[in-house]
Amino acid sequence: AQSVTQLGSHVSVSEGALVLLRCNYSSSVPPYLFWYVQYPNQGLQLLLKYTTGATLVKGINGFEAEFKKSETSFHLTKPSAHMSDAAEYFCAVSDRIQGAQKLVFGQGTRLTINP
Amino acid sequence: GAVVSQHPSRVICKSGTSVKIECRSLDFQATTMFWYRQFPKQSLMLMATSNEGSKATYEQGVEKDKFLINHASLTLSTLTVTSAHPEDSSFYICSARVPLAQQGSPLHFGNGTRLTVT
């Protein structure tokens, strides 16, 4: 069974600082990988995804993530945090073999930006 | 494109009553929709997969008689919480994927419904 672990339920950085949100997955085969962002009382918005090809994936709002098979990781980064980045971030995986139907989510990381 | 609309965004009901939540795909036809539940400060847990024209597939531990799902058209799925109790208070989110999309295509999410049962 697939699983996703996000290290750190809460991350706090200063405005302009590097953002690093960690995600590790467990899967028998490399899955499809996603990062979603959720603002209060809203649904989820896709930031980026990895399916195949280049392991460094660029997404919206200046975020990027790198798929590292050897480390079973898909950490999310942004070089310079902005106040508007404060939100909940979810890493998710879906089974490549089963046609990528269901998503399994990590526990989420709440990102706080300090002025 | 690929907009999913969920209604209502917030509902308060009394214990014992039923509440219906609608999920619509606005610019595409969704043969499959997914219903998630999110408790405060927790992750999303898949409740069920809604299939157009057939019965929903429920995840283990989800009571199908309590959480009724109807997917009567290609653009609408409904979740009815029957005989709601305070422990059913939660944030419910639906999602859908554009059909015939490539493998690994993302899910598109509604904005969620905050249910409070008093």
PDB file of N, CA and C in Angstrom, chain B residues 21-111:
ATOM      1  N   ILE B  21     -24.971  17.657  -0.141  1.00  0.00           N
ATOM      2  CA  ILE B  21     -23.891  18.473  -0.689  1.00  0.00           C
ATOM      3  C   ILE B  21     -23.758  18.139  -2.173  1.00  0.00           C
ATOM      4  N   GLU B  22     -23.690  19.176  -2.990  1.00  0.00           N
ATOM      5  CA  GLU B  22     -23.600  18.984  -4.429  1.00  0.00           C
ATOM      6  C   GLU B  22     -22.195  19.272  -4.952  1.00  0.00           C
ATOM      7  N   CYS B  23     -21.798  18.491  -5.916  1.00  0.00           N
ATOM      8  CA  CYS B  23     -20.501  18.677  -6.566  1.00  0.00           C
ATOM      9  C   CYS B  23     -20.728  18.649  -8.072  1.00  0.00           C
ATOM     10  N   ARG B  24     -20.372  19.735  -8.733  1.00  0.00           N
ATOM     11  CA  ARG B  24     -20.605  19.842 -10.174  1.00  0.00           C
ATOM     12  C   ARG B  24     -19.304  20.110 -10.919  1.00  0.00           C
ATOM     13  N   SER B  25     -19.145  19.430 -12.035  1.00  0.00           N
ATOM     14  CA  SER B  25     -18.055  19.763 -12.946  1.00  0.00           C
ATOM     15  C   SER B  25     -18.633  20.751 -13.958  1.00  0.00           C
ATOM     16  N   LEU B  26     -18.059  21.945 -14.003  1.00  0.00           N
ATOM     17  CA  LEU B  26     -18.678  23.028 -14.766  1.00  0.00           C
ATOM     18  C   LEU B  26     -18.321  23.025 -16.242  1.00  0.00           C
ATOM     19  N   ASP B  27     -17.145  22.603 -16.587  1.00  0.00           N
ATOM     20  CA  ASP B  27     -16.725  22.712 -17.981  1.00  0.00           C
ATOM     21  C   ASP B  27     -16.205  21.398 -18.537  1.00  0.00           C
ATOM     22  N   PHE B  28     -16.539  20.321 -17.872  1.00  0.00           N
ATOM     23  CA  PHE B  28     -16.172  19.008 -18.397  1.00  0.00           C
ATOM     24  C   PHE B  28     -17.121  17.972 -17.810  1.00  0.00           C
ATOM     25  N   GLN B  29     -17.149  16.824 -18.432  1.00  0.00           N
ATOM     26  CA  GLN B  29     -17.995  15.740 -17.941  1.00  0.00           C
ATOM     27  C   GLN B  29     -17.141  14.796 -17.112  1.00  0.00           C
ATOM     28  N   ALA B  30     -17.597  14.528 -15.925  1.00  0.00           N
ATOM     29  CA  ALA B  30     -16.819  13.712 -14.991  1.00  0.00           C
ATOM     30  C   ALA B  30     -17.533  12.390 -14.744  1.00  0.00           C
ATOM     31  N   THR B  31     -17.006  11.327 -15.312  1.00  0.00           N
ATOM     32  CA  THR B  31     -17.606  10.021 -15.067  1.00  0.00           C
ATOM     33  C   THR B  31     -17.282   9.520 -13.660  1.00  0.00           C
ATOM     34  N   THR B  32     -16.229  10.054 -13.105  1.00  0.00           N
ATOM     35  CA  THR B  32     -15.820   9.651 -11.764  1.00  0.00           C
ATOM     36  C   THR B  32     -15.530  10.878 -10.915  1.00  0.00           C
ATOM     37  N   MET B  33     -16.100  10.898  -9.746  1.00  0.00           N
ATOM     38  CA  MET B  33     -15.807  11.955  -8.778  1.00  0.00           C
ATOM     39  C   MET B  33     -15.418  11.300  -7.459  1.00  0.00           C
ATOM     40  N   PHE B  34     -14.666  12.018  -6.676  1.00  0.00           N
ATOM     41  CA  PHE B  34     -14.169  11.497  -5.410  1.00  0.00           C
ATOM     42  C   PHE B  34     -14.628  12.406  -4.271  1.00  0.00           C
ATOM     43  N   TRP B  35     -15.039  11.785  -3.180  1.00  0.00           N
ATOM     44  CA  TRP B  35     -15.447  12.547  -2.003  1.00  0.00           C
ATOM     45  C   TRP B  35     -14.429  12.313  -0.886  1.00  0.00           C
ATOM     46  N   TYR B  36     -13.925  13.428  -0.351  1.00  0.00           N
ATOM     47  CA  TYR B  36     -12.959  13.387   0.728  1.00  0.00           C
ATOM     48  C   TYR B  36     -13.554  14.050   1.970  1.00  0.00           C
ATOM     49  N   ARG B  37     -13.015  13.670   3.103  1.00  0.00           N
ATOM     50  CA  ARG B  37     -13.399  14.279   4.370  1.00  0.00           C
ATOM     51  C   ARG B  37     -12.123  14.746   5.059  1.00  0.00           C
ATOM     52  N   GLN B  38     -12.199  15.914   5.647  1.00  0.00           N
ATOM     53  CA  GLN B  38     -11.033  16.481   6.312  1.00  0.00           C
ATOM     54  C   GLN B  38     -11.417  16.999   7.693  1.00  0.00           C
ATOM     55  N   PHE B  39     -10.803  16.411   8.720  1.00  0.00           N
ATOM     56  CA  PHE B  39     -11.002  16.903  10.069  1.00  0.00           C
ATOM     57  C   PHE B  39     -10.037  18.054  10.310  1.00  0.00           C
ATOM     58  N   PRO B  40     -10.358  18.908  11.296  1.00  0.00           N
ATOM     59  CA  PRO B  40      -9.515  20.078  11.547  1.00  0.00           C
ATOM     60  C   PRO B  40      -8.046  19.707  11.708  1.00  0.00           C
ATOM     61  N   LYS B  41      -7.229  20.401  11.000  1.00  0.00           N
ATOM     62  CA  LYS B  41      -5.777  20.262  11.075  1.00  0.00           C
ATOM     63  C   LYS B  41      -5.317  18.850  10.729  1.00  0.00           C
ATOM     64  N   GLN B  42      -6.081  18.181   9.919  1.00  0.00           N
ATOM     65  CA  GLN B  42      -5.693  16.841   9.476  1.00  0.00           C
ATOM     66  C   GLN B  42      -5.737  16.755   7.957  1.00  0.00           C
ATOM     67  N   SER B  43      -5.316  15.622   7.481  1.00  0.00           N
ATOM     68  CA  SER B  43      -5.243  15.437   6.034  1.00  0.00           C
ATOM     69  C   SER B  43      -6.606  15.044   5.474  1.00  0.00           C
ATOM     70  N   LEU B  44      -6.644  14.868   4.164  1.00  0.00           N
ATOM     71  CA  LEU B  44      -7.860  14.445   3.495  1.00  0.00           C
ATOM     72  C   LEU B  44      -7.928  12.926   3.462  1.00  0.00           C
ATOM     73  N   MET B  45      -9.090  12.415   3.812  1.00  0.00           N
ATOM     74  CA  MET B  45      -9.298  10.983   3.771  1.00  0.00           C
ATOM     75  C   MET B  45     -10.357  10.676   2.720  1.00  0.00           C
ATOM     76  N   LEU B  46     -10.028   9.797   1.805  1.00  0.00           N
ATOM     77  CA  LEU B  46     -10.981   9.428   0.770  1.00  0.00           C
ATOM     78  C   LEU B  46     -12.128   8.655   1.386  1.00  0.00           C
ATOM     79  N   MET B  47     -13.341   9.124   1.102  1.00  0.00           N
ATOM     80  CA  MET B  47     -14.526   8.438   1.619  1.00  0.00           C
ATOM     81  C   MET B  47     -15.057   7.443   0.593  1.00  0.00           C
ATOM     82  N   ALA B  48     -15.194   7.925  -0.639  1.00  0.00           N
ATOM     83  CA  ALA B  48     -15.833   7.090  -1.656  1.00  0.00           C
ATOM     84  C   ALA B  48     -15.525   7.624  -3.041  1.00  0.00           C
ATOM     85  N   THR B  49     -15.654   6.724  -3.986  1.00  0.00           N
ATOM     86  CA  THR B  49     -15.520   7.065  -5.393  1.00  0.00           C
ATOM     87  C   THR B  49     -16.905   6.985  -6.015  1.00  0.00           C
ATOM     88  N   SER B  50     -17.302   8.086  -6.619  1.00  0.00           N
ATOM     89  CA  SER B  50     -18.633   8.186  -7.201  1.00  0.00           C
ATOM     90  C   SER B  50     -18.550   7.925  -8.704  1.00  0.00           C
ATOM     91  N   ASN B  51     -19.309   6.954  -9.172  1.00  0.00           N
ATOM     92  CA  ASN B  51     -19.287   6.582 -10.577  1.00  0.00           C
ATOM     93  C   ASN B  51     -20.632   6.897 -11.226  1.00  0.00           C
ATOM     94  N   GLU B  52     -20.600   7.610 -12.326  1.00  0.00           N
ATOM     95  CA  GLU B  52     -21.822   7.989 -13.021  1.00  0.00           C
ATOM     96  C   GLU B  52     -22.586   6.760 -13.476  1.00  0.00           C
ATOM     97  N   GLY B  53     -23.831   6.689 -13.077  1.00  0.00           N
ATOM     98  CA  GLY B  53     -24.691   5.602 -13.519  1.00  0.00           C
ATOM     99  C   GLY B  53     -24.542   4.291 -12.780  1.00  0.00           C
ATOM    100  N   SER B  54     -23.717   4.284 -11.762  1.00  0.00           N
ATOM    101  CA  SER B  54     -23.564   3.044 -11.001  1.00  0.00           C
ATOM    102  C   SER B  54     -23.337   3.369  -9.526  1.00  0.00           C
ATOM    103  N   LYS B  55     -23.255   2.325  -8.738  1.00  0.00           N
ATOM    104  CA  LYS B  55     -23.086   2.535  -7.296  1.00  0.00           C
ATOM    105  C   LYS B  55     -21.701   3.057  -6.975  1.00  0.00           C
ATOM    106  N   ALA B  56     -21.676   3.831  -5.906  1.00  0.00           N
ATOM    107  CA  ALA B  56     -20.385   4.362  -5.459  1.00  0.00           C
ATOM    108  C   ALA B  56     -19.566   3.268  -4.793  1.00  0.00           C
ATOM    109  N   THR B  57     -18.285   3.447  -4.815  1.00  0.00           N
ATOM    110  CA  THR B  57     -17.364   2.540  -4.138  1.00  0.00           C
ATOM    111  C   THR B  57     -16.875   3.221  -2.874  1.00  0.00           C
ATOM    112  N   TYR B  58     -17.159   2.616  -1.733  1.00  0.00           N
ATOM    113  CA  TYR B  58     -16.824   3.235  -0.458  1.00  0.00           C
ATOM    114  C   TYR B  58     -15.510   2.668   0.085  1.00  0.00           C
ATOM    115  N   GLU B  59     -14.767   3.522   0.751  1.00  0.00           N
ATOM    116  CA  GLU B  59     -13.544   3.080   1.408  1.00  0.00           C
ATOM    117  C   GLU B  59     -13.891   2.336   2.692  1.00  0.00           C
ATOM    118  N   GLN B  60     -12.954   1.539   3.115  1.00  0.00           N
ATOM    119  CA  GLN B  60     -13.169   0.743   4.321  1.00  0.00           C
ATOM    120  C   GLN B  60     -13.457   1.653   5.504  1.00  0.00           C
ATOM    121  N   GLY B  61     -14.484   1.297   6.247  1.00  0.00           N
ATOM    122  CA  GLY B  61     -14.830   2.058   7.445  1.00  0.00           C
ATOM    123  C   GLY B  61     -15.825   3.169   7.206  1.00  0.00           C
ATOM    124  N   VAL B  62     -16.183   3.439   5.976  1.00  0.00           N
ATOM    125  CA  VAL B  62     -17.161   4.483   5.662  1.00  0.00           C
ATOM    126  C   VAL B  62     -18.536   3.845   5.528  1.00  0.00           C
ATOM    127  N   GLU B  63     -19.498   4.347   6.292  1.00  0.00           N
ATOM    128  CA  GLU B  63     -20.837   3.762   6.279  1.00  0.00           C
ATOM    129  C   GLU B  63     -21.617   4.212   5.046  1.00  0.00           C
ATOM    130  N   LYS B  64     -21.898   3.296   4.160  1.00  0.00           N
ATOM    131  CA  LYS B  64     -22.578   3.653   2.927  1.00  0.00           C
ATOM    132  C   LYS B  64     -24.025   4.080   3.147  1.00  0.00           C
ATOM    133  N   ASP B  65     -24.628   3.586   4.219  1.00  0.00           N
ATOM    134  CA  ASP B  65     -26.014   3.966   4.496  1.00  0.00           C
ATOM    135  C   ASP B  65     -26.100   5.344   5.136  1.00  0.00           C
ATOM    136  N   LYS B  66     -24.994   5.803   5.667  1.00  0.00           N
ATOM    137  CA  LYS B  66     -24.983   7.103   6.296  1.00  0.00           C
ATOM    138  C   LYS B  66     -24.563   8.191   5.297  1.00  0.00           C
ATOM    139  N   PHE B  67     -23.652   7.843   4.455  1.00  0.00           N
ATOM    140  CA  PHE B  67     -23.145   8.793   3.465  1.00  0.00           C
ATOM    141  C   PHE B  67     -23.598   8.310   2.084  1.00  0.00           C
ATOM    142  N   LEU B  68     -24.766   8.804   1.681  1.00  0.00           N
ATOM    143  CA  LEU B  68     -25.357   8.370   0.426  1.00  0.00           C
ATOM    144  C   LEU B  68     -24.797   9.192  -0.727  1.00  0.00           C
ATOM    145  N   ILE B  69     -24.336   8.500  -1.742  1.00  0.00           N
ATOM    146  CA  ILE B  69     -23.756   9.175  -2.899  1.00  0.00           C
ATOM    147  C   ILE B  69     -24.565   8.831  -4.131  1.00  0.00           C
ATOM    148  N   ASN B  70     -24.914   9.869  -4.875  1.00  0.00           N
ATOM    149  CA  ASN B  70     -25.661   9.710  -6.114  1.00  0.00           C
ATOM    150  C   ASN B  70     -24.938  10.456  -7.225  1.00  0.00           C
ATOM    151  N   HIS B  71     -24.673   9.768  -8.303  1.00  0.00           N
ATOM    152  CA  HIS B  71     -23.958  10.383  -9.445  1.00  0.00           C
ATOM    153  C   HIS B  71     -24.828  10.178 -10.672  1.00  0.00           C
ATOM    154  N   ALA B  72     -25.915  10.944 -10.720  1.00  0.00           N
ATOM    155  CA  ALA B  72     -26.957  10.707 -11.713  1.00  0.00           C
ATOM    156  C   ALA B  72     -26.638  11.270 -13.087  1.00  0.00           C
ATOM    157  N   SER B  73     -25.723  12.190 -13.168  1.00  0.00           N
ATOM    158  CA  SER B  73     -25.369  12.752 -14.468  1.00  0.00           C
ATOM    159  C   SER B  73     -23.863  12.912 -14.564  1.00  0.00           C
ATOM    160  N   LEU B  74     -23.409  13.253 -15.746  1.00  0.00           N
ATOM    161  CA  LEU B  74     -21.968  13.363 -15.972  1.00  0.00           C
ATOM    162  C   LEU B  74     -21.370  14.622 -15.366  1.00  0.00           C
ATOM    163  N   THR B  75     -22.212  15.488 -14.826  1.00  0.00           N
ATOM    164  CA  THR B  75     -21.688  16.720 -14.255  1.00  0.00           C
ATOM    165  C   THR B  75     -22.085  16.926 -12.807  1.00  0.00           C
ATOM    166  N   LEU B  76     -22.784  15.972 -12.211  1.00  0.00           N
ATOM    167  CA  LEU B  76     -23.269  16.194 -10.855  1.00  0.00           C
ATOM    168  C   LEU B  76     -23.164  14.935 -10.012  1.00  0.00           C
ATOM    169  N   SER B  77     -22.542  15.079  -8.850  1.00  0.00           N
ATOM    170  CA  SER B  77     -22.537  14.039  -7.838  1.00  0.00           C
ATOM    171  C   SER B  77     -23.003  14.681  -6.534  1.00  0.00           C
ATOM    172  N   THR B  78     -23.801  13.957  -5.781  1.00  0.00           N
ATOM    173  CA  THR B  78     -24.268  14.488  -4.503  1.00  0.00           C
ATOM    174  C   THR B  78     -23.900  13.540  -3.370  1.00  0.00           C
ATOM    175  N   LEU B  79     -23.569  14.142  -2.245  1.00  0.00           N
ATOM    176  CA  LEU B  79     -23.289  13.405  -1.014  1.00  0.00           C
ATOM    177  C   LEU B  79     -24.339  13.823   0.003  1.00  0.00           C
ATOM    178  N   THR B  80     -25.104  12.862   0.504  1.00  0.00           N
ATOM    179  CA  THR B  80     -26.102  13.158   1.528  1.00  0.00           C
ATOM    180  C   THR B  80     -25.672  12.520   2.837  1.00  0.00           C
ATOM    181  N   VAL B  81     -25.509  13.355   3.836  1.00  0.00           N
ATOM    182  CA  VAL B  81     -25.197  12.871   5.176  1.00  0.00           C
ATOM    183  C   VAL B  81     -26.529  12.661   5.883  1.00  0.00           C
ATOM    184  N   THR B  82     -26.884  11.426   6.119  1.00  0.00           N
ATOM    185  CA  THR B  82     -28.182  11.115   6.693  1.00  0.00           C
ATOM    186  C   THR B  82     -28.099  11.047   8.216  1.00  0.00           C
ATOM    187  N   SER B  83     -29.175  11.473   8.862  1.00  0.00           N
ATOM    188  CA  SER B  83     -29.255  11.452  10.313  1.00  0.00           C
ATOM    189  C   SER B  83     -27.939  11.948  10.924  1.00  0.00           C
ATOM    190  N   ALA B  84     -27.625  13.167  10.595  1.00  0.00           N
ATOM    191  CA  ALA B  84     -26.324  13.717  10.991  1.00  0.00           C
ATOM    192  C   ALA B  84     -26.185  13.821  12.505  1.00  0.00           C
ATOM    193  N   HIS B  85     -24.987  13.585  12.965  1.00  0.00           N
ATOM    194  CA  HIS B  85     -24.647  13.725  14.385  1.00  0.00           C
ATOM    195  C   HIS B  85     -23.449  14.665  14.510  1.00  0.00           C
ATOM    196  N   PRO B  86     -23.232  15.212  15.688  1.00  0.00           N
ATOM    197  CA  PRO B  86     -22.112  16.149  15.852  1.00  0.00           C
ATOM    198  C   PRO B  86     -20.767  15.604  15.370  1.00  0.00           C
ATOM    199  N   GLU B  87     -20.566  14.298  15.508  1.00  0.00           N
ATOM    200  CA  GLU B  87     -19.281  13.727  15.064  1.00  0.00           C
ATOM    201  C   GLU B  87     -19.125  13.721  13.542  1.00  0.00           C
ATOM    202  N   ASP B  88     -20.223  14.014  12.831  1.00  0.00           N
ATOM    203  CA  ASP B  88     -20.138  14.128  11.377  1.00  0.00           C
ATOM    204  C   ASP B  88     -19.666  15.518  10.949  1.00  0.00           C
ATOM    205  N   SER B  89     -19.577  16.420  11.903  1.00  0.00           N
ATOM    206  CA  SER B  89     -19.088  17.763  11.590  1.00  0.00           C
ATOM    207  C   SER B  89     -17.679  17.660  11.030  1.00  0.00           C
ATOM    208  N   SER B  90     -17.493  18.242   9.866  1.00  0.00           N
ATOM    209  CA  SER B  90     -16.206  18.101   9.189  1.00  0.00           C
ATOM    210  C   SER B  90     -16.211  18.970   7.950  1.00  0.00           C
ATOM    211  N   PHE B  91     -15.114  18.927   7.227  1.00  0.00           N
ATOM    212  CA  PHE B  91     -14.987  19.629   5.946  1.00  0.00           C
ATOM    213  C   PHE B  91     -15.012  18.559   4.867  1.00  0.00           C
ATOM    214  N   TYR B  92     -15.993  18.653   3.973  1.00  0.00           N
ATOM    215  CA  TYR B  92     -16.150  17.659   2.926  1.00  0.00           C
ATOM    216  C   TYR B  92     -15.743  18.283   1.592  1.00  0.00           C
ATOM    217  N   ILE B  93     -14.905  17.585   0.852  1.00  0.00           N
ATOM    218  CA  ILE B  93     -14.383  18.113  -0.411  1.00  0.00           C
ATOM    219  C   ILE B  93     -14.583  17.080  -1.510  1.00  0.00           C
ATOM    220  N   CYS B  94     -15.076  17.553  -2.648  1.00  0.00           N
ATOM    221  CA  CYS B  94     -15.210  16.655  -3.787  1.00  0.00           C
ATOM    222  C   CYS B  94     -14.135  16.987  -4.820  1.00  0.00           C
ATOM    223  N   SER B  95     -13.873  16.030  -5.671  1.00  0.00           N
ATOM    224  CA  SER B  95     -12.878  16.248  -6.719  1.00  0.00           C
ATOM    225  C   SER B  95     -13.231  15.415  -7.934  1.00  0.00           C
ATOM    226  N   ALA B  96     -12.665  15.794  -9.056  1.00  0.00           N
ATOM    227  CA  ALA B  96     -12.920  15.073 -10.295  1.00  0.00           C
ATOM    228  C   ALA B  96     -11.728  15.219 -11.214  1.00  0.00           C
ATOM    229  N   ARG B  97     -11.652  14.318 -12.150  1.00  0.00           N
ATOM    230  CA  ARG B  97     -10.561  14.348 -13.123  1.00  0.00           C
ATOM    231  C   ARG B  97     -11.174  14.437 -14.510  1.00  0.00           C
ATOM    232  N   VAL B  98     -10.576  15.236 -15.364  1.00  0.00           N
ATOM    233  CA  VAL B  98     -11.048  15.339 -16.744  1.00  0.00           C
ATOM    234  C   VAL B  98     -10.947  13.954 -17.382  1.00  0.00           C
ATOM    235  N   PRO B  99     -12.020  13.437 -17.966  1.00  0.00           N
ATOM    236  CA  PRO B  99     -11.983  12.089 -18.540  1.00  0.00           C
ATOM    237  C   PRO B  99     -11.039  12.011 -19.726  1.00  0.00           C
ATOM    238  N   LEU B 100     -10.537  10.827 -19.921  1.00  0.00           N
ATOM    239  CA  LEU B 100      -9.602  10.547 -21.012  1.00  0.00           C
ATOM    240  C   LEU B 100      -8.320  11.358 -20.896  1.00  0.00           C
ATOM    241  N   ALA B 101      -8.107  11.882 -19.715  1.00  0.00           N
ATOM    242  CA  ALA B 101      -6.859  12.620 -19.513  1.00  0.00           C
ATOM    243  C   ALA B 101      -5.707  11.636 -19.408  1.00  0.00           C
ATOM    244  N   GLN B 102      -4.526  12.145 -19.598  1.00  0.00           N
ATOM    245  CA  GLN B 102      -3.351  11.275 -19.511  1.00  0.00           C
ATOM    246  C   GLN B 102      -3.188  10.736 -18.107  1.00  0.00           C
ATOM    247  N   GLN B 103      -2.555   9.613 -18.016  1.00  0.00           N
ATOM    248  CA  GLN B 103      -2.277   9.069 -16.694  1.00  0.00           C
ATOM    249  C   GLN B 103      -1.434  10.063 -15.912  1.00  0.00           C
ATOM    250  N   GLY B 104      -1.747  10.176 -14.662  1.00  0.00           N
ATOM    251  CA  GLY B 104      -1.027  11.124 -13.828  1.00  0.00           C
ATOM    252  C   GLY B 104      -1.613  12.511 -13.871  1.00  0.00           C
ATOM    253  N   SER B 105      -2.714  12.689 -14.560  1.00  0.00           N
ATOM    254  CA  SER B 105      -3.347  14.008 -14.573  1.00  0.00           C
ATOM    255  C   SER B 105      -3.921  14.279 -13.192  1.00  0.00           C
ATOM    256  N   PRO B 106      -3.921  15.534 -12.792  1.00  0.00           N
ATOM    257  CA  PRO B 106      -4.318  15.837 -11.418  1.00  0.00           C
ATOM    258  C   PRO B 106      -5.822  15.828 -11.219  1.00  0.00           C
ATOM    259  N   LEU B 107      -6.212  15.717  -9.962  1.00  0.00           N
ATOM    260  CA  LEU B 107      -7.597  15.911  -9.594  1.00  0.00           C
ATOM    261  C   LEU B 107      -7.870  17.403  -9.453  1.00  0.00           C
ATOM    262  N   HIS B 108      -9.089  17.786  -9.797  1.00  0.00           N
ATOM    263  CA  HIS B 108      -9.531  19.164  -9.612  1.00  0.00           C
ATOM    264  C   HIS B 108     -10.526  19.161  -8.461  1.00  0.00           C
ATOM    265  N   PHE B 109     -10.326  20.059  -7.519  1.00  0.00           N
ATOM    266  CA  PHE B 109     -11.097  20.039  -6.286  1.00  0.00           C
ATOM    267  C   PHE B 109     -12.119  21.163  -6.229  1.00  0.00           C
ATOM    268  N   GLY B 110     -13.251  20.842  -5.596  1.00  0.00           N
ATOM    269  CA  GLY B 110     -14.189  21.880  -5.231  1.00  0.00           C
ATOM    270  C   GLY B 110     -13.654  22.651  -4.045  1.00  0.00           C
ATOM    271  N   ASN B 111     -14.360  23.700  -3.656  1.00  0.00           N
ATOM    272  CA  ASN B 111     -13.900  24.533  -2.539  1.00  0.00           C
ATOM    273  C   ASN B 111     -14.322  24.000  -1.183  1.00  0.00           C
TER     274      ASN B 111
END
